[in-house]
mmCIF file of C-alpha atoms in Angstrom:
data_model
loop_
_atom_site.group_PDB
_atom_site.id
_atom_site.type_symbol
_atom_site.label_atom_id
_atom_site.label_comp_id
_atom_site.label_asym_id
_atom_site.label_seq_id
_atom_site.Cartn_x
_atom_site.Cartn_y
_atom_site.Cartn_z
ATOM 1 C CA MET A 1 30.052 65.617 94.444
ATOM 2 C CA PRO A 2 28.060 63.966 97.167
ATOM 3 C CA GLN A 3 26.656 59.431 96.189
ATOM 4 C CA TYR A 4 23.294 58.744 97.948
ATOM 5 C CA LEU A 5 21.527 56.158 97.139
ATOM 6 C CA ILE A 6 17.821 56.013 95.630
ATOM 7 C CA ARG A 7 14.792 53.774 95.252
ATOM 8 C CA VAL A 8 12.875 54.798 92.850
ATOM 9 C CA PHE A 9 9.053 54.104 91.189
ATOM 10 C CA ASP A 10 9.002 52.509 87.636
ATOM 11 C CA PRO A 11 4.773 52.984 86.658
ATOM 12 C CA VAL A 12 5.692 51.037 83.503
ATOM 13 C CA LEU A 13 7.273 48.273 85.616
ATOM 14 C CA GLY A 14 5.448 48.875 88.446
ATOM 15 C CA ALA A 15 8.406 48.154 90.461
ATOM 16 C CA ALA A 16 10.568 49.971 92.446
ATOM 17 C CA ALA A 17 14.383 49.532 92.680
ATOM 18 C CA SER A 18 17.179 51.026 94.152
ATOM 19 C CA ARG A 19 20.796 52.764 92.512
ATOM 20 C CA ARG A 20 23.384 55.369 93.534
ATOM 21 C CA VAL A 21 23.789 58.846 92.091
ATOM 22 C CA GLU A 22 25.932 61.614 91.859
ATOM 23 C CA ALA A 23 23.904 64.880 92.965
ATOM 24 C CA PRO A 24 24.902 68.101 94.340
ATOM 25 C CA ASP A 25 22.359 68.632 97.146
ATOM 26 C CA ARG A 26 19.594 66.440 97.894
ATOM 27 C CA GLN A 27 17.439 69.116 95.490
ATOM 28 C CA GLY A 28 19.192 67.528 92.798
ATOM 29 C CA VAL A 29 18.914 64.159 93.357
ATOM 30 C CA ALA A 30 15.682 63.688 90.973
ATOM 31 C CA LEU A 31 17.340 65.616 88.095
ATOM 32 C CA ALA A 32 21.118 64.029 88.381
ATOM 33 C CA ALA A 33 18.651 60.488 88.288
ATOM 34 C CA GLY A 34 16.135 61.775 85.217
ATOM 35 C CA VAL A 35 13.240 60.773 87.349
ATOM 36 C CA ALA A 36 10.501 62.131 88.358
ATOM 37 C CA PRO A 37 10.124 64.092 92.119
ATOM 38 C CA GLN A 38 6.514 62.278 92.290
ATOM 39 C CA HIS A 39 8.785 58.837 91.876
ATOM 40 C CA LEU A 40 11.777 60.052 94.304
ATOM 41 C CA LEU A 41 10.606 57.092 97.280
ATOM 42 C CA GLU A 42 14.015 57.298 99.307
ATOM 43 C CA VAL A 43 17.011 59.136 98.815
ATOM 44 C CA GLN A 44 20.182 58.191 102.037
ATOM 45 C CA GLU A 45 23.534 60.533 101.206
ATOM 46 C CA LEU A 46 26.201 57.527 101.745
ATOM 47 C CA GLY A 47 29.061 58.167 104.090
ATOM 48 C CA GLY A 48 27.495 60.934 105.255
ATOM 49 C CA PRO A 49 25.303 61.200 108.606
ATOM 50 C CA ALA A 50 21.957 60.836 106.801
ATOM 51 C CA GLY A 51 23.394 57.521 105.625
ATOM 52 C CA GLN A 52 24.741 56.304 109.183
ATOM 53 C CA ALA A 53 20.858 57.500 110.322
ATOM 54 C CA ALA A 54 19.845 55.240 107.406
ATOM 55 C CA ALA A 55 21.960 52.503 108.351
ATOM 56 C CA GLY A 56 20.916 52.556 111.917
ATOM 57 C CA ARG A 57 17.408 52.426 110.379
ATOM 58 C CA ALA A 58 18.724 48.856 108.505
ATOM 59 C CA PRO A 59 16.052 46.042 108.791
ATOM 60 C CA ARG A 60 16.802 44.128 111.919
ATOM 61 C CA ARG A 61 17.010 40.091 111.135
ATOM 62 C CA GLY A 62 14.711 39.882 115.172
ATOM 63 C CA GLY A 63 11.664 37.952 113.767
ATOM 64 C CA ARG A 64 10.015 37.507 110.588
ATOM 65 C CA PHE A 65 6.819 39.972 109.719
ATOM 66 C CA PRO A 66 3.559 38.468 110.395
ATOM 67 C CA LEU A 67 2.538 39.571 106.592
ATOM 68 C CA GLN A 68 -0.932 36.818 106.329
ATOM 69 C CA LEU A 69 -1.909 38.305 109.912
ATOM 70 C CA PHE A 70 -1.179 42.411 108.623
ATOM 71 C CA SER A 71 -3.082 41.596 105.709
ATOM 72 C CA GLN A 72 -6.486 40.232 107.485
ATOM 73 C CA GLU A 73 -5.946 42.636 109.831
ATOM 74 C CA LEU A 74 -6.529 45.375 107.506
ATOM 75 C CA ALA A 75 -8.880 44.216 106.012
ATOM 76 C CA VAL A 76 -10.839 43.825 108.823
ATOM 77 C CA LEU A 77 -10.360 48.089 110.358
ATOM 78 C CA LEU A 78 -11.601 49.070 106.997
ATOM 79 C CA ASP A 79 -13.757 46.846 106.528
ATOM 80 C CA ALA A 80 -15.168 48.064 109.671
ATOM 81 C CA GLY A 81 -15.041 51.829 108.215
ATOM 82 C CA ILE A 82 -12.268 52.875 110.061
ATOM 83 C CA ALA A 83 -10.022 55.185 108.523
ATOM 84 C CA LEU A 84 -6.564 53.892 106.478
ATOM 85 C CA LEU A 85 -4.048 55.915 109.346
ATOM 86 C CA GLU A 86 -5.939 55.168 112.239
ATOM 87 C CA ALA A 87 -6.272 51.585 111.201
ATOM 88 C CA LEU A 88 -2.793 51.412 110.595
ATOM 89 C CA SER A 89 -1.552 53.459 113.912
ATOM 90 C CA THR A 90 -3.577 50.283 115.471
ATOM 91 C CA LEU A 91 -2.301 47.584 114.532
ATOM 92 C CA ARG A 92 1.322 49.310 115.274
ATOM 93 C CA GLU A 93 0.164 49.865 119.251
ATOM 94 C CA LYS A 94 -1.005 46.429 119.175
ATOM 95 C CA GLU A 95 2.965 44.743 117.830
ATOM 96 C CA THR A 96 4.930 43.579 120.628
ATOM 97 C CA GLN A 97 7.655 42.872 119.031
ATOM 98 C CA ALA A 98 10.419 45.382 117.970
ATOM 99 C CA SER A 99 11.457 44.963 114.258
ATOM 100 C CA VAL A 100 7.536 44.735 113.813
ATOM 101 C CA ARG A 101 6.728 47.206 115.482
ATOM 102 C CA GLU A 102 9.463 49.479 113.468
ATOM 103 C CA ALA A 103 8.177 48.246 110.878
ATOM 104 C CA LEU A 104 4.695 49.699 110.944
ATOM 105 C CA ASP A 105 6.065 52.927 112.582
ATOM 106 C CA GLY A 106 8.119 53.351 108.703
ATOM 107 C CA VAL A 107 4.837 52.448 107.014
ATOM 108 C CA VAL A 108 2.700 55.230 109.592
ATOM 109 C CA GLU A 109 5.585 57.344 109.720
ATOM 110 C CA ALA A 110 5.505 57.756 105.620
ATOM 111 C CA VAL A 111 1.651 58.114 105.856
ATOM 112 C CA GLN A 112 1.492 60.418 107.507
ATOM 113 C CA GLN A 113 3.019 62.384 105.411
ATOM 114 C CA GLY A 114 1.118 62.074 102.564
ATOM 115 C CA GLN A 115 2.318 59.336 100.861
ATOM 116 C CA PRO A 116 0.279 55.672 99.143
ATOM 117 C CA LEU A 117 -0.032 53.599 101.232
ATOM 118 C CA SER A 118 2.235 51.283 98.599
ATOM 119 C CA SER A 119 4.628 53.562 98.758
ATOM 120 C CA ALA A 120 5.073 52.957 102.823
ATOM 121 C CA MET A 121 5.058 49.589 102.245
ATOM 122 C CA ARG A 122 7.632 49.735 99.816
ATOM 123 C CA ARG A 123 9.880 51.242 101.869
ATOM 124 C CA GLN A 124 9.782 48.512 104.056
ATOM 125 C CA PRO A 125 11.032 45.515 102.151
ATOM 126 C CA GLN A 126 12.307 43.532 104.888
ATOM 127 C CA ALA A 127 8.658 42.800 105.678
ATOM 128 C CA PHE A 128 6.639 43.739 102.206
ATOM 129 C CA ASP A 129 8.035 41.722 99.088
ATOM 130 C CA GLU A 130 6.427 43.238 95.735
ATOM 131 C CA LEU A 131 3.653 41.372 95.356
ATOM 132 C CA VAL A 132 1.492 43.140 98.463
ATOM 133 C CA CYS A 133 3.011 46.514 97.168
ATOM 134 C CA ALA A 134 1.758 46.505 93.605
ATOM 135 C CA ILE A 135 -1.597 44.327 95.381
ATOM 136 C CA VAL A 136 -2.117 47.275 97.384
ATOM 137 C CA ALA A 137 -0.992 49.903 94.829
ATOM 138 C CA ALA A 138 -3.911 48.626 91.958
ATOM 139 C CA ASN A 139 -6.529 49.022 94.790
ATOM 140 C CA GLU A 140 -5.450 51.729 96.579
ATOM 141 C CA ARG A 141 -7.446 54.059 94.830
ATOM 142 C CA THR A 142 -10.681 52.129 93.894
ATOM 143 C CA GLY A 143 -11.612 51.707 97.046
ATOM 144 C CA GLN A 144 -11.735 47.892 97.392
ATOM 145 C CA LEU A 145 -8.359 48.054 99.337
ATOM 146 C CA SER A 146 -9.941 45.209 102.460
ATOM 147 C CA VAL A 147 -11.068 42.782 99.056
ATOM 148 C CA ALA A 148 -7.466 42.640 97.863
ATOM 149 C CA LEU A 149 -5.500 42.820 101.145
ATOM 150 C CA ALA A 150 -8.328 39.293 102.386
ATOM 151 C CA GLN A 151 -7.343 37.696 99.504
ATOM 152 C CA HIS A 152 -4.089 38.714 99.488
ATOM 153 C CA ALA A 153 -4.469 37.003 103.011
ATOM 154 C CA ARG A 154 -6.328 34.149 101.919
ATOM 155 C CA TYR A 155 -3.200 33.595 99.572
ATOM 156 C CA LEU A 156 -0.818 33.164 102.252
ATOM 157 C CA ALA A 157 -2.693 31.197 103.945
ATOM 158 C CA TRP A 158 -2.781 28.392 101.168
ATOM 159 C CA VAL A 159 0.781 29.346 100.457
ATOM 160 C CA GLU A 160 1.511 28.686 104.482
ATOM 161 C CA SER A 161 -1.002 25.095 104.754
ATOM 162 C CA LEU A 162 0.661 23.946 101.300
ATOM 163 C CA ARG A 163 3.410 24.594 102.986
ATOM 164 C CA SER A 164 3.044 22.761 106.741
ATOM 165 C CA ARG A 165 1.380 19.626 104.515
ATOM 166 C CA LEU A 166 4.950 19.265 103.153
ATOM 167 C CA VAL A 167 6.600 19.229 105.865
ATOM 168 C CA ALA A 168 4.711 17.002 108.049
ATOM 169 C CA ALA A 169 5.217 14.928 105.412
ATOM 170 C CA CYS A 170 8.790 15.080 105.918
ATOM 171 C CA VAL A 171 8.846 14.653 110.073
ATOM 172 C CA TYR A 172 8.755 10.866 109.854
ATOM 173 C CA PRO A 173 11.228 11.048 107.331
ATOM 174 C CA ALA A 174 13.745 13.287 109.162
ATOM 175 C CA MET A 175 13.178 11.678 113.187
ATOM 176 C CA LEU A 176 13.905 8.270 110.817
ATOM 177 C CA LEU A 177 17.572 9.380 109.570
ATOM 178 C CA LEU A 178 18.297 10.752 113.204
ATOM 179 C CA VAL A 179 17.540 8.026 114.969
ATOM 180 C CA GLY A 180 18.652 5.689 112.743
ATOM 181 C CA SER A 181 22.441 7.719 112.149
ATOM 182 C CA ALA A 182 22.658 8.061 116.336
ATOM 183 C CA VAL A 183 22.837 3.973 116.505
ATOM 184 C CA ILE A 184 25.549 3.814 113.627
ATOM 185 C CA LEU A 185 27.572 5.944 115.648
ATOM 186 C CA PHE A 186 26.850 3.812 118.986
ATOM 187 C CA LEU A 187 27.346 1.330 117.046
ATOM 188 C CA LEU A 188 30.737 2.484 115.306
ATOM 189 C CA LEU A 189 32.053 5.046 118.479
ATOM 190 C CA PHE A 190 31.336 2.426 121.211
ATOM 191 C CA VAL A 191 30.668 -1.131 120.330
ATOM 192 C CA LEU A 192 32.556 -1.203 117.711
ATOM 193 C CA PRO A 193 35.900 0.112 119.513
ATOM 194 C CA ARG A 194 35.531 -3.520 122.649
ATOM 195 C CA PHE A 195 35.054 -5.483 119.545
ATOM 196 C CA ALA A 196 38.206 -4.311 117.692
ATOM 197 C CA GLY A 197 39.963 -4.936 120.895
ATOM 198 C CA ILE A 198 38.908 -8.967 122.253
ATOM 199 C CA LEU A 199 39.417 -9.784 118.052
ATOM 200 C CA ASP A 200 42.870 -8.534 117.250
ATOM 201 C CA GLY A 201 44.445 -11.990 117.467
ATOM 202 C CA LEU A 202 42.163 -12.737 114.259
ATOM 203 C CA GLY A 203 44.419 -10.797 112.207
ATOM 204 C CA ASP A 204 44.175 -11.712 108.141
ATOM 205 C CA GLN A 205 41.784 -14.492 108.658
ATOM 206 C CA LEU A 206 38.689 -12.193 109.301
ATOM 207 C CA PRO A 207 36.975 -10.944 105.965
ATOM 208 C CA TRP A 208 37.705 -7.573 104.304
ATOM 209 C CA ALA A 209 34.993 -6.076 104.918
ATOM 210 C CA SER A 210 35.605 -7.007 108.605
ATOM 211 C CA ARG A 211 39.019 -6.226 108.632
ATOM 212 C CA ALA A 212 37.569 -2.531 107.523
ATOM 213 C CA LEU A 213 34.986 -2.311 110.174
ATOM 214 C CA ILE A 214 38.138 -3.399 113.404
ATOM 215 C CA GLY A 215 40.136 -1.222 111.861
ATOM 216 C CA PHE A 216 37.559 1.501 112.081
ATOM 217 C CA GLY A 217 37.211 0.627 115.518
ATOM 218 C CA ARG A 218 40.543 1.249 116.492
ATOM 219 C CA THR A 219 41.050 4.569 115.505
ATOM 220 C CA ALA A 220 37.356 5.031 116.904
ATOM 221 C CA GLY A 221 38.191 3.780 120.546
ATOM 222 C CA ALA A 222 41.852 5.427 120.149
ATOM 223 C CA HIS A 223 41.097 9.027 119.273
ATOM 224 C CA PRO A 224 37.151 8.914 119.867
ATOM 225 C CA TRP A 225 37.366 13.422 119.644
ATOM 226 C CA LEU A 226 39.431 12.873 116.275
ATOM 227 C CA VAL A 227 35.964 11.003 114.970
ATOM 228 C CA LEU A 228 33.714 13.250 116.085
ATOM 229 C CA GLY A 229 35.021 16.485 114.532
ATOM 230 C CA GLY A 230 35.501 15.207 111.505
ATOM 231 C CA ILE A 231 31.901 13.949 111.691
ATOM 232 C CA ALA A 232 30.587 17.942 113.111
ATOM 233 C CA ALA A 233 32.830 19.156 110.481
ATOM 234 C CA LEU A 234 31.551 17.232 107.634
ATOM 235 C CA ALA A 235 27.787 18.007 109.280
ATOM 236 C CA GLY A 236 28.961 21.629 109.096
ATOM 237 C CA ALA A 237 29.732 21.899 105.555
ATOM 238 C CA GLY A 238 27.316 19.952 104.531
ATOM 239 C CA LEU A 239 25.266 22.875 106.119
ATOM 240 C CA ALA A 240 27.111 26.034 104.727
ATOM 241 C CA LEU A 241 27.203 24.063 101.443
ATOM 242 C CA TRP A 242 23.015 23.508 101.873
ATOM 243 C CA ARG A 243 23.232 27.856 102.556
ATOM 244 C CA HIS A 244 24.641 28.830 99.482
ATOM 245 C CA GLN A 245 21.703 29.470 97.735
ATOM 246 C CA GLY A 246 22.828 28.609 93.860
ATOM 247 C CA LEU A 247 23.995 25.119 94.828
ATOM 248 C CA ARG A 248 20.571 24.991 97.124
ATOM 249 C CA GLN A 249 18.957 25.879 93.148
ATOM 250 C CA ARG A 250 20.686 23.339 90.967
ATOM 251 C CA LEU A 251 18.980 20.625 94.075
ATOM 252 C CA GLN A 252 15.997 21.907 93.891
ATOM 253 C CA ALA A 253 16.053 22.055 90.163
ATOM 254 C CA SER A 254 17.430 18.178 90.123
ATOM 255 C CA LEU A 255 14.479 17.338 92.474
ATOM 256 C CA TRP A 256 12.369 18.177 89.798
ATOM 257 C CA THR A 257 13.880 15.452 87.428
ATOM 258 C CA LEU A 258 13.375 12.939 89.519
ATOM 259 C CA PRO A 259 10.757 10.336 88.369
ATOM 260 C CA GLY A 260 7.582 10.306 90.836
ATOM 261 C CA LEU A 261 9.134 12.963 92.533
ATOM 262 C CA GLY A 262 9.357 15.631 90.129
ATOM 263 C CA PRO A 263 6.149 16.012 88.240
ATOM 264 C CA ARG A 264 4.275 16.754 91.297
ATOM 265 C CA LEU A 265 6.476 19.460 92.574
ATOM 266 C CA ARG A 266 6.098 21.022 89.108
ATOM 267 C CA VAL A 267 2.882 21.194 89.743
ATOM 268 C CA LEU A 268 2.885 22.095 92.681
ATOM 269 C CA ALA A 269 5.260 25.342 91.684
ATOM 270 C CA LEU A 270 2.855 26.104 88.263
ATOM 271 C CA ALA A 271 -0.478 26.448 90.392
ATOM 272 C CA ARG A 272 1.075 28.530 92.893
ATOM 273 C CA LEU A 273 2.216 31.207 89.574
ATOM 274 C CA TYR A 274 -1.195 30.605 88.869
ATOM 275 C CA ARG A 275 -2.524 31.676 92.150
ATOM 276 C CA SER A 276 -0.033 34.529 92.019
ATOM 277 C CA LEU A 277 -1.015 35.746 88.663
ATOM 278 C CA ALA A 278 -4.663 35.328 89.658
ATOM 279 C CA MET A 279 -4.344 37.419 92.357
ATOM 280 C CA LEU A 280 -2.479 40.399 90.301
ATOM 281 C CA LEU A 281 -4.117 40.505 87.738
ATOM 282 C CA GLY A 282 -8.388 40.568 89.526
ATOM 283 C CA SER A 283 -6.114 43.678 91.490
ATOM 284 C CA GLY A 284 -6.362 45.141 88.096
ATOM 285 C CA VAL A 285 -2.635 44.528 87.653
ATOM 286 C CA PRO A 286 -1.627 44.585 83.967
ATOM 287 C CA ALA A 287 -0.089 40.715 82.534
ATOM 288 C CA LEU A 288 3.086 42.107 81.880
ATOM 289 C CA THR A 289 3.317 43.920 84.844
ATOM 290 C CA ALA A 290 1.963 40.759 87.028
ATOM 291 C CA LEU A 291 4.434 38.023 85.188
ATOM 292 C CA ARG A 292 7.697 40.620 86.025
ATOM 293 C CA ILE A 293 6.892 40.527 89.651
ATOM 294 C CA VAL A 294 5.822 36.844 90.620
ATOM 295 C CA GLN A 295 9.200 36.497 88.876
ATOM 296 C CA ASP A 296 10.165 36.711 92.592
ATOM 297 C CA VAL A 297 7.543 34.132 93.925
ATOM 298 C CA VAL A 298 7.948 31.352 91.624
ATOM 299 C CA ALA A 299 10.671 28.935 92.592
ATOM 300 C CA ALA A 300 13.752 29.167 91.393
ATOM 301 C CA PRO A 301 14.169 26.637 88.248
ATOM 302 C CA TRP A 302 11.019 28.435 86.668
ATOM 303 C CA ARG A 303 12.166 32.269 87.032
ATOM 304 C CA PRO A 304 13.877 32.084 83.644
ATOM 305 C CA ALA A 305 11.150 30.536 82.348
ATOM 306 C CA VAL A 306 8.904 32.623 83.477
ATOM 307 C CA ALA A 307 10.975 36.369 82.557
ATOM 308 C CA ALA A 308 11.032 35.045 79.053
ATOM 309 C CA ALA A 309 7.110 34.287 78.899
ATOM 310 C CA ALA A 310 7.020 38.100 80.129
ATOM 311 C CA ALA A 311 9.962 39.007 77.080
ATOM 312 C CA GLN A 312 7.560 37.354 74.868
ATOM 313 C CA VAL A 313 4.163 39.208 75.636
ATOM 314 C CA ALA A 314 6.015 42.806 75.812
ATOM 315 C CA GLU A 315 6.688 41.913 71.862
ATOM 316 C CA GLY A 316 2.956 40.903 71.401
ATOM 317 C CA ALA A 317 2.192 37.177 72.248
ATOM 318 C CA ARG A 318 -0.737 36.056 73.494
ATOM 319 C CA PHE A 319 -0.479 35.422 77.493
ATOM 320 C CA SER A 320 -1.568 31.358 76.916
ATOM 321 C CA ASP A 321 0.719 31.700 73.817
ATOM 322 C CA ALA A 322 3.608 32.463 75.871
ATOM 323 C CA LEU A 323 3.018 30.589 79.154
ATOM 324 C CA GLU A 324 2.817 27.381 76.637
ATOM 325 C CA ALA A 325 6.200 28.695 74.804
ATOM 326 C CA GLN A 326 7.658 28.081 78.299
ATOM 327 C CA ASP A 327 6.364 25.050 79.392
ATOM 328 C CA LEU A 328 4.238 26.747 82.192
ATOM 329 C CA ALA A 329 1.201 25.596 81.624
ATOM 330 C CA THR A 330 -0.302 22.106 81.970
ATOM 331 C CA PRO A 331 -2.169 20.846 79.426
ATOM 332 C CA VAL A 332 -5.477 21.802 81.760
ATOM 333 C CA ALA A 333 -4.317 25.154 82.118
ATOM 334 C CA ARG A 334 -4.035 26.331 79.000
ATOM 335 C CA ARG A 335 -7.159 25.040 77.592
ATOM 336 C CA MET A 336 -8.099 27.269 80.535
ATOM 337 C CA VAL A 337 -6.012 29.997 79.977
ATOM 338 C CA ARG A 338 -7.261 30.290 76.576
ATOM 339 C CA VAL A 339 -11.298 30.569 77.900
ATOM 340 C CA GLY A 340 -10.336 32.832 79.820
ATOM 341 C CA GLU A 341 -8.776 35.427 77.083
ATOM 342 C CA ARG A 342 -11.770 35.027 75.139
ATOM 343 C CA SER A 343 -14.354 35.622 78.331
ATOM 344 C CA GLY A 344 -12.731 38.272 79.762
ATOM 345 C CA GLU A 345 -12.344 36.599 82.825
ATOM 346 C CA LEU A 346 -8.551 35.812 83.124
ATOM 347 C CA SER A 347 -7.496 35.657 86.815
ATOM 348 C CA GLY A 348 -11.019 33.637 87.613
ATOM 349 C CA MET A 349 -9.806 31.077 85.394
ATOM 350 C CA LEU A 350 -5.955 30.986 86.618
ATOM 351 C CA GLU A 351 -7.606 30.305 89.832
ATOM 352 C CA ARG A 352 -9.310 27.694 89.215
ATOM 353 C CA ALA A 353 -6.818 26.164 87.392
ATOM 354 C CA ALA A 354 -4.663 26.172 90.674
ATOM 355 C CA ALA A 355 -6.949 25.080 92.723
ATOM 356 C CA PHE A 356 -7.574 21.582 90.106
ATOM 357 C CA HIS A 357 -4.242 21.101 90.620
ATOM 358 C CA ASP A 358 -3.948 21.389 94.374
ATOM 359 C CA GLU A 359 -4.773 17.416 94.981
ATOM 360 C CA GLU A 360 -0.743 17.579 93.697
ATOM 361 C CA ALA A 361 -0.263 18.409 97.023
ATOM 362 C CA VAL A 362 -2.250 16.109 98.448
ATOM 363 C CA ARG A 363 -0.437 13.544 96.243
ATOM 364 C CA LEU A 364 2.540 14.446 96.853
ATOM 365 C CA THR A 365 2.175 13.802 101.070
ATOM 366 C CA GLU A 366 1.154 10.498 99.906
ATOM 367 C CA LEU A 367 4.469 9.431 98.199
ATOM 368 C CA LEU A 368 6.460 9.993 101.173
ATOM 369 C CA THR A 369 3.841 7.881 103.184
ATOM 370 C CA ARG A 370 4.103 5.405 101.081
ATOM 371 C CA ALA A 371 7.257 5.404 99.164
ATOM 372 C CA ILE A 372 10.477 7.227 100.185
ATOM 373 C CA ASN A 373 9.708 6.742 104.471
ATOM 374 C CA PRO A 374 9.679 2.339 103.526
ATOM 375 C CA ALA A 375 12.716 3.076 101.287
ATOM 376 C CA LEU A 376 14.479 4.693 104.273
ATOM 377 C CA MET A 377 13.112 2.301 107.125
ATOM 378 C CA LEU A 378 15.256 -0.421 104.131
ATOM 379 C CA ILE A 379 18.183 1.651 104.257
ATOM 380 C CA MET A 380 18.596 2.487 107.849
ATOM 381 C CA GLY A 381 18.419 -1.698 108.641
ATOM 382 C CA VAL A 382 20.717 -2.979 105.493
ATOM 383 C CA LEU A 383 23.258 -0.049 107.380
ATOM 384 C CA ILE A 384 22.939 -1.370 111.089
ATOM 385 C CA GLY A 385 22.500 -4.870 110.341
ATOM 386 C CA GLY A 386 25.410 -4.619 108.546
ATOM 387 C CA ILE A 387 27.137 -3.262 111.086
ATOM 388 C CA ILE A 388 26.157 -6.104 113.216
ATOM 389 C CA VAL A 389 26.951 -8.579 110.700
ATOM 390 C CA LEU A 390 30.250 -7.749 109.845
ATOM 391 C CA MET A 391 31.207 -7.255 113.770
ATOM 392 C CA TYR A 392 29.657 -10.938 115.268
ATOM 393 C CA LEU A 393 31.041 -12.348 111.570
ATOM 394 C CA PRO A 394 34.517 -13.471 113.537
ATOM 395 C CA ILE A 395 33.265 -13.807 116.385
ATOM 396 C CA PHE A 396 31.486 -16.609 114.129
ATOM 397 C CA GLN A 397 34.521 -18.079 112.788
ATOM 398 C CA LEU A 398 36.552 -18.178 116.530
ATOM 399 C CA VAL A 399 33.803 -20.699 117.757
ATOM 400 C CA GLU A 400 34.491 -22.193 114.507
ATOM 401 C CA GLN A 401 38.072 -22.413 115.062
ATOM 402 C CA VAL A 402 37.890 -23.633 118.438
ATOM 403 C CA GLN A 403 35.451 -26.376 118.419
#
């Protein structure tokens, strides 16, 4: 019996999921999967021509989809009174990047077939995440789609601004490490081998640290490419470990335990959680569905806690109690969320809580500038100065013997 790869929309969770089913033909896929035909988003026959064609339409990795610009421009076009299909076609016509144009082609084609915009966007997961799909699904029938898209564009602009601020704060430490490492490599691979040849006659009269350094200098002078290859292998191994998702998540979790830096990183992650929830709740997404959607948005160390909070809400717990039980609410946010529950303005209070914690980004950049940069300068200075001192100690000893 043929196998099919299908994408099904779950109206309870408000999300799409992929799975494999066996069915006699494409018409019997919905019955075999046990879902309503209108909730069947995509069907691909595995191993057949259709599946091969679908594989040929797999998302390209040529570039990142400009989701913020898409939301902003589509909101402007819809506000101007342009119909949805015409607005999407306009955005597709002006696009020059192949991967982006391909994603927009898929969206336009699905909308032309009568599918809602949210379903069309879910068929392009390489371009549209579940967050924007849920926002569109909640607003496309209410006439507030342009407002929701504009809010989503502002949210992505805030995320990008936060990321840019942190990256800018890390540029100087990265340059310091790069230049310091280059100086150390120059001393070890170029200067030290020449000193090793001059000081060969001193033997055991040298301090042990100087002997070890000179021994490395002899090895580097005799086999420079071997040393460079070892350094390149270490760099490659470090890059491979960094690309390992599990290791990167453990590293991120360990950063959250550092004094001074950890609490600020946790508060910034919570600010993003509050802003994401505020946007979803403000768009009309139920609280339980919103919690399940933001699991893929928040930082990795918070995802189990968000999943546990969603489980508590599903069991009937209050939203504020679930956040507090999973340590997802700061004292300020906890009080604001409780006020929002009583007044019916939960989304507005979550947005205010996020804005209150935005100040932590400024404090974090100040911490990087005032504490980490001087510490790195001290470490690099000690390393470079130590190498130079160990190189010159034998010369001083040799001068004393001559005198």
